[in-house]
Coordinates of C-alpha atoms in Angstrom, one line a residue:
X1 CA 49.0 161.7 91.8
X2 CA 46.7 159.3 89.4
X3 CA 49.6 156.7 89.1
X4 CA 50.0 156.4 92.6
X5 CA 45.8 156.0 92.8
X6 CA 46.0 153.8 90.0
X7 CA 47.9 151.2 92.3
X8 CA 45.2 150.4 94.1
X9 CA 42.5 148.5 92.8
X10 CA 39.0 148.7 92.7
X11 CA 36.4 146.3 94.3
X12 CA 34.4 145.3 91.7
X13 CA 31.8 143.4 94.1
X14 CA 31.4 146.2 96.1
X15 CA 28.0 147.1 96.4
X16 CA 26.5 150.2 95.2
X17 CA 24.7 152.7 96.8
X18 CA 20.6 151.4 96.6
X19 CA 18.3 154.2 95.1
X20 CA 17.7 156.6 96.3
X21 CA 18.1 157.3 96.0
X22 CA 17.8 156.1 96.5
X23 CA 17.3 155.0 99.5
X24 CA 15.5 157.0 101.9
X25 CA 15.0 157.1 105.6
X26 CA 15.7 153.1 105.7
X27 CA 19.2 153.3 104.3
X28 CA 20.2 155.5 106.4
X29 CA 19.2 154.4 109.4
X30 CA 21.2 150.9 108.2
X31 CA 24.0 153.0 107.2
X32 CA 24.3 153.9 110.3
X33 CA 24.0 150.2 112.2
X34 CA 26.6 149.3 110.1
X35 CA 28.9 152.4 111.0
X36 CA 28.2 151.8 114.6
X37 CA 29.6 148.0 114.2
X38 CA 32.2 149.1 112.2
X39 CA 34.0 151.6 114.9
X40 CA 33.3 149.4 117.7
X41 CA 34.6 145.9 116.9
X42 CA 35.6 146.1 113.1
X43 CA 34.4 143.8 110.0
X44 CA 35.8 140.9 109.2
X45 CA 37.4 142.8 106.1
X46 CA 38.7 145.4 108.9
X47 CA 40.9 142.4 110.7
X48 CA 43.0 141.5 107.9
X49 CA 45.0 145.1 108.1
X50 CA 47.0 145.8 111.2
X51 CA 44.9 148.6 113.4
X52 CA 47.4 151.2 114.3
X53 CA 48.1 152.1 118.3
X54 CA 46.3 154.2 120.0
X55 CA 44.0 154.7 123.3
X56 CA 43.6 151.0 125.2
X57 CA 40.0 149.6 124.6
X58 CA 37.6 150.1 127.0
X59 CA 34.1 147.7 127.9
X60 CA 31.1 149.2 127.6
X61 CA 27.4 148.8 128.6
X62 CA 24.4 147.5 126.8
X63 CA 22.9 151.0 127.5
X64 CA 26.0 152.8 126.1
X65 CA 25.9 151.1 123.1
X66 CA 22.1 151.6 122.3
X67 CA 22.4 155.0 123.6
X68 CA 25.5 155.5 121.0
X69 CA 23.5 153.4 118.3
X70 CA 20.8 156.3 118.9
X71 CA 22.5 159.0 118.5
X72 CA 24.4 157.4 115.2
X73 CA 21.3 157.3 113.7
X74 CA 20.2 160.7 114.4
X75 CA 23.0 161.9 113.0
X76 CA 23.0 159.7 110.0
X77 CA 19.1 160.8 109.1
X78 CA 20.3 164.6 109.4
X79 CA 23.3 164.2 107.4
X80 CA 21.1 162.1 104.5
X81 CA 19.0 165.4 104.7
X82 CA 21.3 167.8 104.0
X83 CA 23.3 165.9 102.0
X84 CA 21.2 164.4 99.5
X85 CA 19.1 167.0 97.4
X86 CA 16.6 164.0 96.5
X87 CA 16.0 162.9 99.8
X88 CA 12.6 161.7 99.9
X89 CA 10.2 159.7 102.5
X90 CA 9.1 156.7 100.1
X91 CA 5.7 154.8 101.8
X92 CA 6.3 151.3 102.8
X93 CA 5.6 148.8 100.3
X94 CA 6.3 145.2 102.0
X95 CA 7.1 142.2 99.0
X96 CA 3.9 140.9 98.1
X97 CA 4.8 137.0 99.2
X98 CA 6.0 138.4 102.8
X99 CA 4.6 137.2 105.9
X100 CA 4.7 140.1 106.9
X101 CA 2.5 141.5 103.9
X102 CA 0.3 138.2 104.3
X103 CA -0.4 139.4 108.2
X104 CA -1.1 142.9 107.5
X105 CA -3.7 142.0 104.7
X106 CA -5.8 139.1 107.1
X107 CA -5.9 141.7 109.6
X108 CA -7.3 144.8 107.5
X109 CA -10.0 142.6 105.8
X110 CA -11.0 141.2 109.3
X111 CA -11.0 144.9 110.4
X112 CA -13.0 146.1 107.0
X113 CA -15.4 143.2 107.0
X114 CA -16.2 143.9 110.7
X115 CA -17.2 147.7 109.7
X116 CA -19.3 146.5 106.9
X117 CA -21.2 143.8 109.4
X118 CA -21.6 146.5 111.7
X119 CA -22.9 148.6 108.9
X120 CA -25.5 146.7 107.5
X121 CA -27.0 145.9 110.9
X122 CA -30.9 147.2 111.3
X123 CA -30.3 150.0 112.7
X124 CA -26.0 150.5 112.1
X125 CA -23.8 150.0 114.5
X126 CA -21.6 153.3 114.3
X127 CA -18.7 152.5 116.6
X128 CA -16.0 151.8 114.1
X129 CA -17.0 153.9 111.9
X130 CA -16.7 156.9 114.2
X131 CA -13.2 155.9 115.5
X132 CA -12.2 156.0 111.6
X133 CA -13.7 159.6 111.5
X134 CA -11.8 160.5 114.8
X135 CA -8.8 159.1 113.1
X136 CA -9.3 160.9 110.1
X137 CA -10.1 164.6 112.0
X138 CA -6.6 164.1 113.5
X139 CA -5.0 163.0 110.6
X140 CA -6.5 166.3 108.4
X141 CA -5.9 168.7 111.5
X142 CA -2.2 167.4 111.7
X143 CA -1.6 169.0 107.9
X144 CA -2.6 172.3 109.3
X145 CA -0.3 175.3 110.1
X146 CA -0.2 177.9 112.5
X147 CA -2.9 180.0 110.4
X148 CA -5.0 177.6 109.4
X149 CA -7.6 179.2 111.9
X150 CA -10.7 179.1 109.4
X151 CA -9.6 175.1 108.1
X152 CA -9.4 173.7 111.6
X153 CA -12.5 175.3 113.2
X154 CA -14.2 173.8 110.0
X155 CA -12.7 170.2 110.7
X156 CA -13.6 170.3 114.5
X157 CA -17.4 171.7 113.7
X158 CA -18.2 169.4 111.5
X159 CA -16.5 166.1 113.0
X160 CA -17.4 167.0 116.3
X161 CA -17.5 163.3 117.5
X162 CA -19.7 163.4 120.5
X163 CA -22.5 165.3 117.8
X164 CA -21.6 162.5 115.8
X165 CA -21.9 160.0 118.3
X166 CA -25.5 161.7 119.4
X167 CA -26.4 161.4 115.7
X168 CA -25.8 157.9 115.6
X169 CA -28.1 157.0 118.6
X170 CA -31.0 158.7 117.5
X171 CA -30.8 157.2 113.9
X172 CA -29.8 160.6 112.6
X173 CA -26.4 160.3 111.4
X174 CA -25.5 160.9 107.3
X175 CA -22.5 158.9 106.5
X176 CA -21.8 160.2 103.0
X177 CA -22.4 163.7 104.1
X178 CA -19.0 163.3 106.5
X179 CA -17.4 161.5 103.6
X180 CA -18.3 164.4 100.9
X181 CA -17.3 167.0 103.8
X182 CA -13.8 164.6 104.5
X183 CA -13.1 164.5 100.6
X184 CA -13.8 168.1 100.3
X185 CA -11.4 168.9 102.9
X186 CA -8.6 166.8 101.6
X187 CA -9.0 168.3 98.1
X188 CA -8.1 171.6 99.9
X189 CA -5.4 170.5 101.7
X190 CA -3.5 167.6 99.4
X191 CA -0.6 168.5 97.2
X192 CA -1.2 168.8 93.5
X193 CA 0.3 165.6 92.6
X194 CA -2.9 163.8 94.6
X195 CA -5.7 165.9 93.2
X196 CA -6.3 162.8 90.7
X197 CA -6.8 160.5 93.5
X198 CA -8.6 162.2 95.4
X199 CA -11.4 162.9 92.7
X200 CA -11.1 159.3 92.3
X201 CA -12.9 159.2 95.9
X202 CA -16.0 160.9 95.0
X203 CA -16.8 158.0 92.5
X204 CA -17.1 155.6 95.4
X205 CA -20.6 155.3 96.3
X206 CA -20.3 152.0 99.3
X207 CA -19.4 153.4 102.3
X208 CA -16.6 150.8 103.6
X209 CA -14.5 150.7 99.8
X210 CA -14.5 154.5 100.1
X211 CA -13.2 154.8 103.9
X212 CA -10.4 152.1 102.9
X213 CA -9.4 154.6 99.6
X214 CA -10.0 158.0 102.0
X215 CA -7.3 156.3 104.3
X216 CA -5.2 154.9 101.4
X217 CA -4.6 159.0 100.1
X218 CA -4.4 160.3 103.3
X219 CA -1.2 157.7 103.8
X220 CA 0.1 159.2 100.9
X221 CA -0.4 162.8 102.1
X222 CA 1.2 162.5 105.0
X223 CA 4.7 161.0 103.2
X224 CA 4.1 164.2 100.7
X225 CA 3.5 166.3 104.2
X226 CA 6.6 164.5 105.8
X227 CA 8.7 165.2 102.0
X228 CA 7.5 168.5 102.5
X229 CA 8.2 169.2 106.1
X230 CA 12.1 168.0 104.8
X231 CA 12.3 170.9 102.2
X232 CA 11.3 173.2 104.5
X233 CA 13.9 172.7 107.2
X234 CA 16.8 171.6 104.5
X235 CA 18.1 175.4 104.8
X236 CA 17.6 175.5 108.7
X237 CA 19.3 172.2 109.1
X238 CA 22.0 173.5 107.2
X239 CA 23.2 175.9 109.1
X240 CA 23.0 173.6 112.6
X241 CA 23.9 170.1 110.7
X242 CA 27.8 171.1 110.7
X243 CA 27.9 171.3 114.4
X244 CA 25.8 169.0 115.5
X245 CA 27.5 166.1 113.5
X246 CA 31.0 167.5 115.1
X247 CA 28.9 167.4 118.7
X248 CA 27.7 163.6 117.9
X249 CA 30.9 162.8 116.7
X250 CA 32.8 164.0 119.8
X251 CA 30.5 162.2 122.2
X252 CA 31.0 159.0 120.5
X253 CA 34.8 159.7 120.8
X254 CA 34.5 160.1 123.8
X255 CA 33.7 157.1 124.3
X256 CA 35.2 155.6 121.8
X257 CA 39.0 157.1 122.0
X258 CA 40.3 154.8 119.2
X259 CA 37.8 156.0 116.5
X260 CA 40.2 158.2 114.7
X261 CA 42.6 155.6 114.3
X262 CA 41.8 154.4 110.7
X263 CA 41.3 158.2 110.0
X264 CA 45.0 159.0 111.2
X265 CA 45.6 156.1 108.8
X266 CA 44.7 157.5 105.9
X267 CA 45.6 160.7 106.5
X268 CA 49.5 159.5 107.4
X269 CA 49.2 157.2 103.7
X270 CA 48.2 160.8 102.0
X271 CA 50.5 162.4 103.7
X272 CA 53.6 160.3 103.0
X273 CA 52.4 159.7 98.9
X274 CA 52.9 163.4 98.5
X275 CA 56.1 163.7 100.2
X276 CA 57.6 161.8 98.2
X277 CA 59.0 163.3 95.1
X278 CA 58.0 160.7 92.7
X279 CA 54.4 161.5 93.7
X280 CA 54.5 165.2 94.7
X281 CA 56.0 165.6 90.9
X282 CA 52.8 163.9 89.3
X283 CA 50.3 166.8 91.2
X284 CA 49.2 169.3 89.3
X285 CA 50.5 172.7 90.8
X286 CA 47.0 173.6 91.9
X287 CA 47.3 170.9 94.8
X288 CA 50.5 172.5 96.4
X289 CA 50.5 175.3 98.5
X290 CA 52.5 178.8 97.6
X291 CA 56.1 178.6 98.4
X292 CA 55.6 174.7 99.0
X293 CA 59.3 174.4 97.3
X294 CA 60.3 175.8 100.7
X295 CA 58.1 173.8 102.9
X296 CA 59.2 170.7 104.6
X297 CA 56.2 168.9 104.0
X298 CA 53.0 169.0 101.5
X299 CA 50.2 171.9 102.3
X300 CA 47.6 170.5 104.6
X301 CA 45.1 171.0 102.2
X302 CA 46.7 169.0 99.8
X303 CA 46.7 166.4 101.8
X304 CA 43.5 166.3 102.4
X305 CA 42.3 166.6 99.0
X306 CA 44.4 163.7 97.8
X307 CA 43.3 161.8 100.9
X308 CA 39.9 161.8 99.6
X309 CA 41.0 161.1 96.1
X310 CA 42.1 157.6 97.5
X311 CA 38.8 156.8 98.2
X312 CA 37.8 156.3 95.0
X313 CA 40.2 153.9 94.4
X314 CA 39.7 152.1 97.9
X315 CA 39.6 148.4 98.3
X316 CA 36.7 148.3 100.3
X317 CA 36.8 144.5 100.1
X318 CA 40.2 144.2 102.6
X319 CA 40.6 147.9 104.0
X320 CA 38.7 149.4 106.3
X321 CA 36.9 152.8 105.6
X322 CA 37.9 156.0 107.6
X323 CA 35.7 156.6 111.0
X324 CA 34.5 160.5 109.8
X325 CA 33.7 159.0 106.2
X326 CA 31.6 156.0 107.1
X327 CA 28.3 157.4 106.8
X328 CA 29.2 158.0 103.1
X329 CA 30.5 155.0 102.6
X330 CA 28.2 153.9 100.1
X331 CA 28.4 157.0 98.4
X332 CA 32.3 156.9 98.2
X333 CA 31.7 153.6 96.4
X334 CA 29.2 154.7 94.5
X335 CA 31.4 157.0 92.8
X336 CA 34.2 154.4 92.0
X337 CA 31.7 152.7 90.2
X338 CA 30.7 155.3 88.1
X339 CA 34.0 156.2 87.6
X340 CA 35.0 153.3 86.6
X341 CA 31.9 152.9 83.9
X342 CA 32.5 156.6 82.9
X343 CA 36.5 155.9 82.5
X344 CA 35.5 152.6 80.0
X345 CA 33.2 154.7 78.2
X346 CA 35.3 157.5 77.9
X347 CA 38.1 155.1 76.6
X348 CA 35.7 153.4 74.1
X349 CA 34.4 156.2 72.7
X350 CA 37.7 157.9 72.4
X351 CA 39.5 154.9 70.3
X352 CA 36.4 155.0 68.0
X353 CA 36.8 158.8 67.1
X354 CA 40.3 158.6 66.7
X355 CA 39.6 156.2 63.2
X356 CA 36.3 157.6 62.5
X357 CA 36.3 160.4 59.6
X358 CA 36.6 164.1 61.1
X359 CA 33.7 164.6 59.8
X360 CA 31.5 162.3 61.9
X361 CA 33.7 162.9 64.7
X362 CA 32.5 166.2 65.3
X363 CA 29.0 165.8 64.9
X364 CA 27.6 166.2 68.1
X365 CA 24.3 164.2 67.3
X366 CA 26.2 161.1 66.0
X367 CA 28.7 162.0 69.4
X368 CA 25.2 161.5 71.6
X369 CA 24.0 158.7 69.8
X370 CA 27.1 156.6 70.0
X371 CA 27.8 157.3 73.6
X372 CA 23.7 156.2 74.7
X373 CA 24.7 152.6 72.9
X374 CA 27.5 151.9 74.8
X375 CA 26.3 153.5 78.1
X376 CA 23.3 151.1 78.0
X377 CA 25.7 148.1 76.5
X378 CA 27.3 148.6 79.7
X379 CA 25.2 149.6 82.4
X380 CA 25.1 146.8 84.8
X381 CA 28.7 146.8 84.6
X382 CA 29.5 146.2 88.3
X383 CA 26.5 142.8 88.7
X384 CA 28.4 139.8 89.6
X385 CA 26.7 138.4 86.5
X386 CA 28.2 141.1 84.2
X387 CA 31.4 140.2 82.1
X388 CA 33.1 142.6 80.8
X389 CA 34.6 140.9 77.8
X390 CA 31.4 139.6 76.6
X391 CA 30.3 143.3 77.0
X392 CA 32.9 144.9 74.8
X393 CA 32.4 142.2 72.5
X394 CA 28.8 143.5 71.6
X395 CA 30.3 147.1 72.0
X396 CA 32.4 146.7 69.4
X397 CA 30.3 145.1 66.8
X398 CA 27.9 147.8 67.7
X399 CA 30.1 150.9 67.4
X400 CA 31.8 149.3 63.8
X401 CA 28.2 149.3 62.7
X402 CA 26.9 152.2 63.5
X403 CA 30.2 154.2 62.3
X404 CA 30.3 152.5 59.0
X405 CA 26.5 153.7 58.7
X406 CA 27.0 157.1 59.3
X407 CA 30.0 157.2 57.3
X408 CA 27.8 156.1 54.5
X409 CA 25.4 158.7 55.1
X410 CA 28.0 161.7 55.0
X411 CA 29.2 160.5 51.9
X412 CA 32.3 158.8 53.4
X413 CA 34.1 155.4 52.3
X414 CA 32.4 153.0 55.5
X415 CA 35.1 151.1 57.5
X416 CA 37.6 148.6 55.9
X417 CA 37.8 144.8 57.0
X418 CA 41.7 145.6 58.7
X419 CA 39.6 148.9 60.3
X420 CA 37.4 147.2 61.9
X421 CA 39.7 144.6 63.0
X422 CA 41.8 147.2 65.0
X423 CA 38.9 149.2 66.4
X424 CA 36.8 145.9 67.7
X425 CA 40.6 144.9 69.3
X426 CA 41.5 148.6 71.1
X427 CA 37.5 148.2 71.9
X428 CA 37.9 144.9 73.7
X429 CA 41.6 145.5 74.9
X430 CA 39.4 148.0 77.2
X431 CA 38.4 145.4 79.8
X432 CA 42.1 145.4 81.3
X433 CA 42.0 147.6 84.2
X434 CA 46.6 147.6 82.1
X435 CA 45.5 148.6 79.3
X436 CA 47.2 152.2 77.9
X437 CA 43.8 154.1 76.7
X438 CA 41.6 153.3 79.5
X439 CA 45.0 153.9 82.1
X440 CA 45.1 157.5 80.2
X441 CA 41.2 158.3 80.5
X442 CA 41.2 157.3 84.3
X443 CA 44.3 159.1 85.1
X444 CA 42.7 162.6 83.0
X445 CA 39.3 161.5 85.3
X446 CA 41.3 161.9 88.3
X447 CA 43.1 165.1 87.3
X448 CA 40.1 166.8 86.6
X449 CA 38.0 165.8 90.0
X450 CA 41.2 167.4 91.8
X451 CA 41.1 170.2 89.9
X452 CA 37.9 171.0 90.4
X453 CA 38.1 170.3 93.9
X454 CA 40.8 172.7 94.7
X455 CA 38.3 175.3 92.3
X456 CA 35.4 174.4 93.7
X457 CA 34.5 178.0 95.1
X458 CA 36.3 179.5 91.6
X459 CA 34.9 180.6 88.6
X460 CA 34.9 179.7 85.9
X461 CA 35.1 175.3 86.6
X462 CA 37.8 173.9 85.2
X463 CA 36.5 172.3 81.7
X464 CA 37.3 168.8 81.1
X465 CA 40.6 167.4 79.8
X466 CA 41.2 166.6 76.0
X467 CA 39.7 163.2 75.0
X468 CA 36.8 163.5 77.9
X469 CA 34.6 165.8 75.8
X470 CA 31.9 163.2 74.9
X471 CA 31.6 162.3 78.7
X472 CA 31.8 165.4 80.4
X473 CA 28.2 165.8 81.0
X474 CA 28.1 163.2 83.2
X475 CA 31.4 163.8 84.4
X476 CA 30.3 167.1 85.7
X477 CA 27.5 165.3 87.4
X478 CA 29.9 163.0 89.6
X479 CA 32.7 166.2 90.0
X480 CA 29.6 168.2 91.6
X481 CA 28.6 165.4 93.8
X482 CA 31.6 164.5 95.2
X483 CA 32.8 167.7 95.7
X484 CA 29.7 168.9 98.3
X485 CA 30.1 165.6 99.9
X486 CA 33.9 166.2 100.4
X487 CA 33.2 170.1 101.4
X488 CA 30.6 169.3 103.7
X489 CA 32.7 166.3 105.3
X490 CA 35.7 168.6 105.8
X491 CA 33.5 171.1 107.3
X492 CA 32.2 169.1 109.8
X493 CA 35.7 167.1 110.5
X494 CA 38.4 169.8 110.1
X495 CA 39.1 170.2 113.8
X496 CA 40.3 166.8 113.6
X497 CA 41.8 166.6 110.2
X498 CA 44.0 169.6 111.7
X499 CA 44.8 168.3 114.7
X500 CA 46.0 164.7 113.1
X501 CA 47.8 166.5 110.4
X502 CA 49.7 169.2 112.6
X503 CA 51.5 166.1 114.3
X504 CA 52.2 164.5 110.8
X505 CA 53.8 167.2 109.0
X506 CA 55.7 167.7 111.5
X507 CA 57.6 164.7 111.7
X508 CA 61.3 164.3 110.9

């Protein structure tokens, strides 16, 4: 199997999944913009490869497409939810040379230098100032529950704005007294994380700096209220997310007849690798099905499993990506590239404990130490400014150094001249995608993601193939990963995987 993945390259320039994590509630609403285009009229990078047959194109209307575009979207945010375990609401923060930051500041100081003109009037002019408490009841009522009964009969008895209004005309309204009652109440209700800030408030003695910090922490309660509001319905969402993508899916089939077709063509490419011998030979037994010697053709789930194996070693730069994938894409990518960084890594550190003493070899704190130098050496391995060579370079002269050190400290003989030679050469030989070490690591990397995808709902995991020890920490990581996001995809697509597959292995 991992010789026939090996054949296909990977993009280095592809880009990488943004943080977020990471990432948030933007990326995946432009994950989903770029899906949409994607299965309607194809990237340029989708033209170069010959689309195969199937249902005649059809026009559509403006309002089919933003109705479509809508329900893409949907989807995508409900799928980011589920999927991702980190996903988080992040406020906005616009670049601080923007226009649209530029705007957005002339306006609030026009806005805050108003109130305080108003303010210092003789007597005060109160109208702003109450529609900011207005605002600020229904933001603090909006963070109640259901049972909140005693919190919100508090919030509407004391900012009763037609009391406060009657206060105001007849020269009887205390400011600071709502403040002290607003800050009071958004101690009680604000997450522990904002207890700092919101002491901070009470230091604030002028009345328009501490309305602009009261609204600057209730912004950032409601993003820990939203954050929150996502934990909760994670397990409820769960359970529905599975058939509502399949729902969405279908209706954009629907209209879109022709959106399986680079699907069928991966599928068909899967399909055909294993049934050929040269390639069924290099799977590890787990991947066949029992009695397969009898079979005509490869066990569905096989297939399947070595379809998605191809996708981490997809040239996203001139194929296009499978319909039911495409709101992973990034993540799919994402993978390769830390495969890729884990499989040089693995390779390095596996060439330099192959000449280093036993001794140092199996000290687990030198092990840790060693594999943090070159993971940082090579962390921005996939920028276009990032070469490689250079890179390994450094790693080398690093790695020779700190071996000969710690051979020193154990009481061994440090490195020879001709020693070091050969280690900074394996070391730098690593930047060929050719060369034999880093050829063996990948293809153990790939073994052990298929293993443990075919174990995923076994105990124990399968443990990680000789030579991989140092890196199977974050090995595990990516295994873990990319095994829910290929469960949860199959879930959610096996009606059609079946379908397209029954009509494949069936061929003559």
């Amino acid at each position: 199997m991992s010789e026939n993945l090996d054949k296909s390259n990977i993009n280095e320039e592809g880009k990488s999944k943004s943080n977020d994590s990471e990432q948030g509630l933007e990326d995946a609403v432009e994950g989903s913009d770029e899906a949409l285009q994607k299965i309607k009229s194809g990237s340029p990078s989708t033209q170069r490869v010959q689309r195969p047959h199937s249902s005649p194109p059809r026009f559509v209307t403006v309002e089919e497409l933003l109705e479509t575009a809508k329900g893409v979207t949907n989807m995508t945010i409900a799928h980011e939810i589920v999927i991702n375990g980190d996903f988080r609401i992040k406020p906005v923060e616009l670049p601080e040379d923007s226009l649209e930051k530029k705007v957005k500041d002339i306006v609030h100081k026009a806005f805050w230098d108003c109130l305080s003109v108003q303010l210092c009037e003789d007597p005060p002019t109160y109208d702003r100032a109450i529609k900011l408490v207005g605002e600020i009841k229904e933001t603090l009522l909006s963070f109640l529950l259901p049972g909140h009964t005693r919190l919100r009969n508090q919030i509407t008895e004391v900012l009763d704005l037609d009391l406060i209004k009657q206060e105001a005309e007849n020269g009887a309204l205390d400011i600071s007294k709502l403040a002290e009652f607003i800050i009071g109440m958004m101690g009680t209700l604000c997450a522990p994380v904002r207890d700092e800030e919101v002491k901070k408030l009470k230091d604030i003695k002028e009345i328009v700096p501490l309305f602009r910090a009261i609204f600057s922490v209730l912004d950032l309660m409601k993003v820990d209220m939203a954050n929150f509001a996502v934990s909760s319905i994670r397990p409820h969402l769960m359970q529905q997310s599975v058939e509502y993508e399949r729902k969405q899916f279908q209706e954009f089939l629907e209209k879109h007849p022709n959106s399986l077709d680079f699907v069928t063509q991966w599928l068909e490419e899967a399909a055909d690798d294993l049934m050929n011998q040269k390639y069924r030979n290099a799977l590890p037994a787990v991947g066949e099905a029992s009695g397969s010697g009898d079979s005509p053709g490869p066990d569905p789930v096989a297939v399947q499993n070595y379809a998605y194996l191809k996708l981490l070693k997809w040239d996203h730069l001139h194929r296009p990506f499978p319909e039911t994938v495409l709101m992973d894409h990034s993540r799919f990518q994402e993978f390769q590239l830390q495969l890729e960084q884990l499989t040089v890594l693995g390779a390095v550190l596996l060439v330099t404990f192959s000449m280093a003493a036993p001794g140092i070899s199996s000290r687990a704190d030198f092990a840790e130490k060693l594999k943090m130098i070159v993971k940082i050496l090579l962390t921005d391995m996939h920028l276009p400014s990032f070469h490689l060579e250079d890179a390994l370079t450094t790693v080398g002269e690093k790695v020779c150094l700190e071996v000969s050190s710690c051979l020193s400290l154990c009481g061994f003989s440090p490195l020879t001249t001709d020693k070091e030679a050969v280690l900074k050469g394996q070391i730098q030989a690593m930047a060929s995608p050719d060369n034999p070490i880093r050829r063996i690591v990948d293809s153990r990397i790939l073994t052990f993601l298929e293993t443990y995808l075919v174990s995923s709902h076994q105990k124990p995991l399968p443990t990680a193939p000789g030579g991989l020890g140092p890196v199977q920490t974050e090995l595990e990581e990516v295994a873990i990963n990319f095994v829910r996001l290929v469960n949860y995809n199959k879930m959610v697509f096996s009606p059609y995987y079946d379908a397209i597959l029954s009509k494949i292995l069936v061929r003559p």
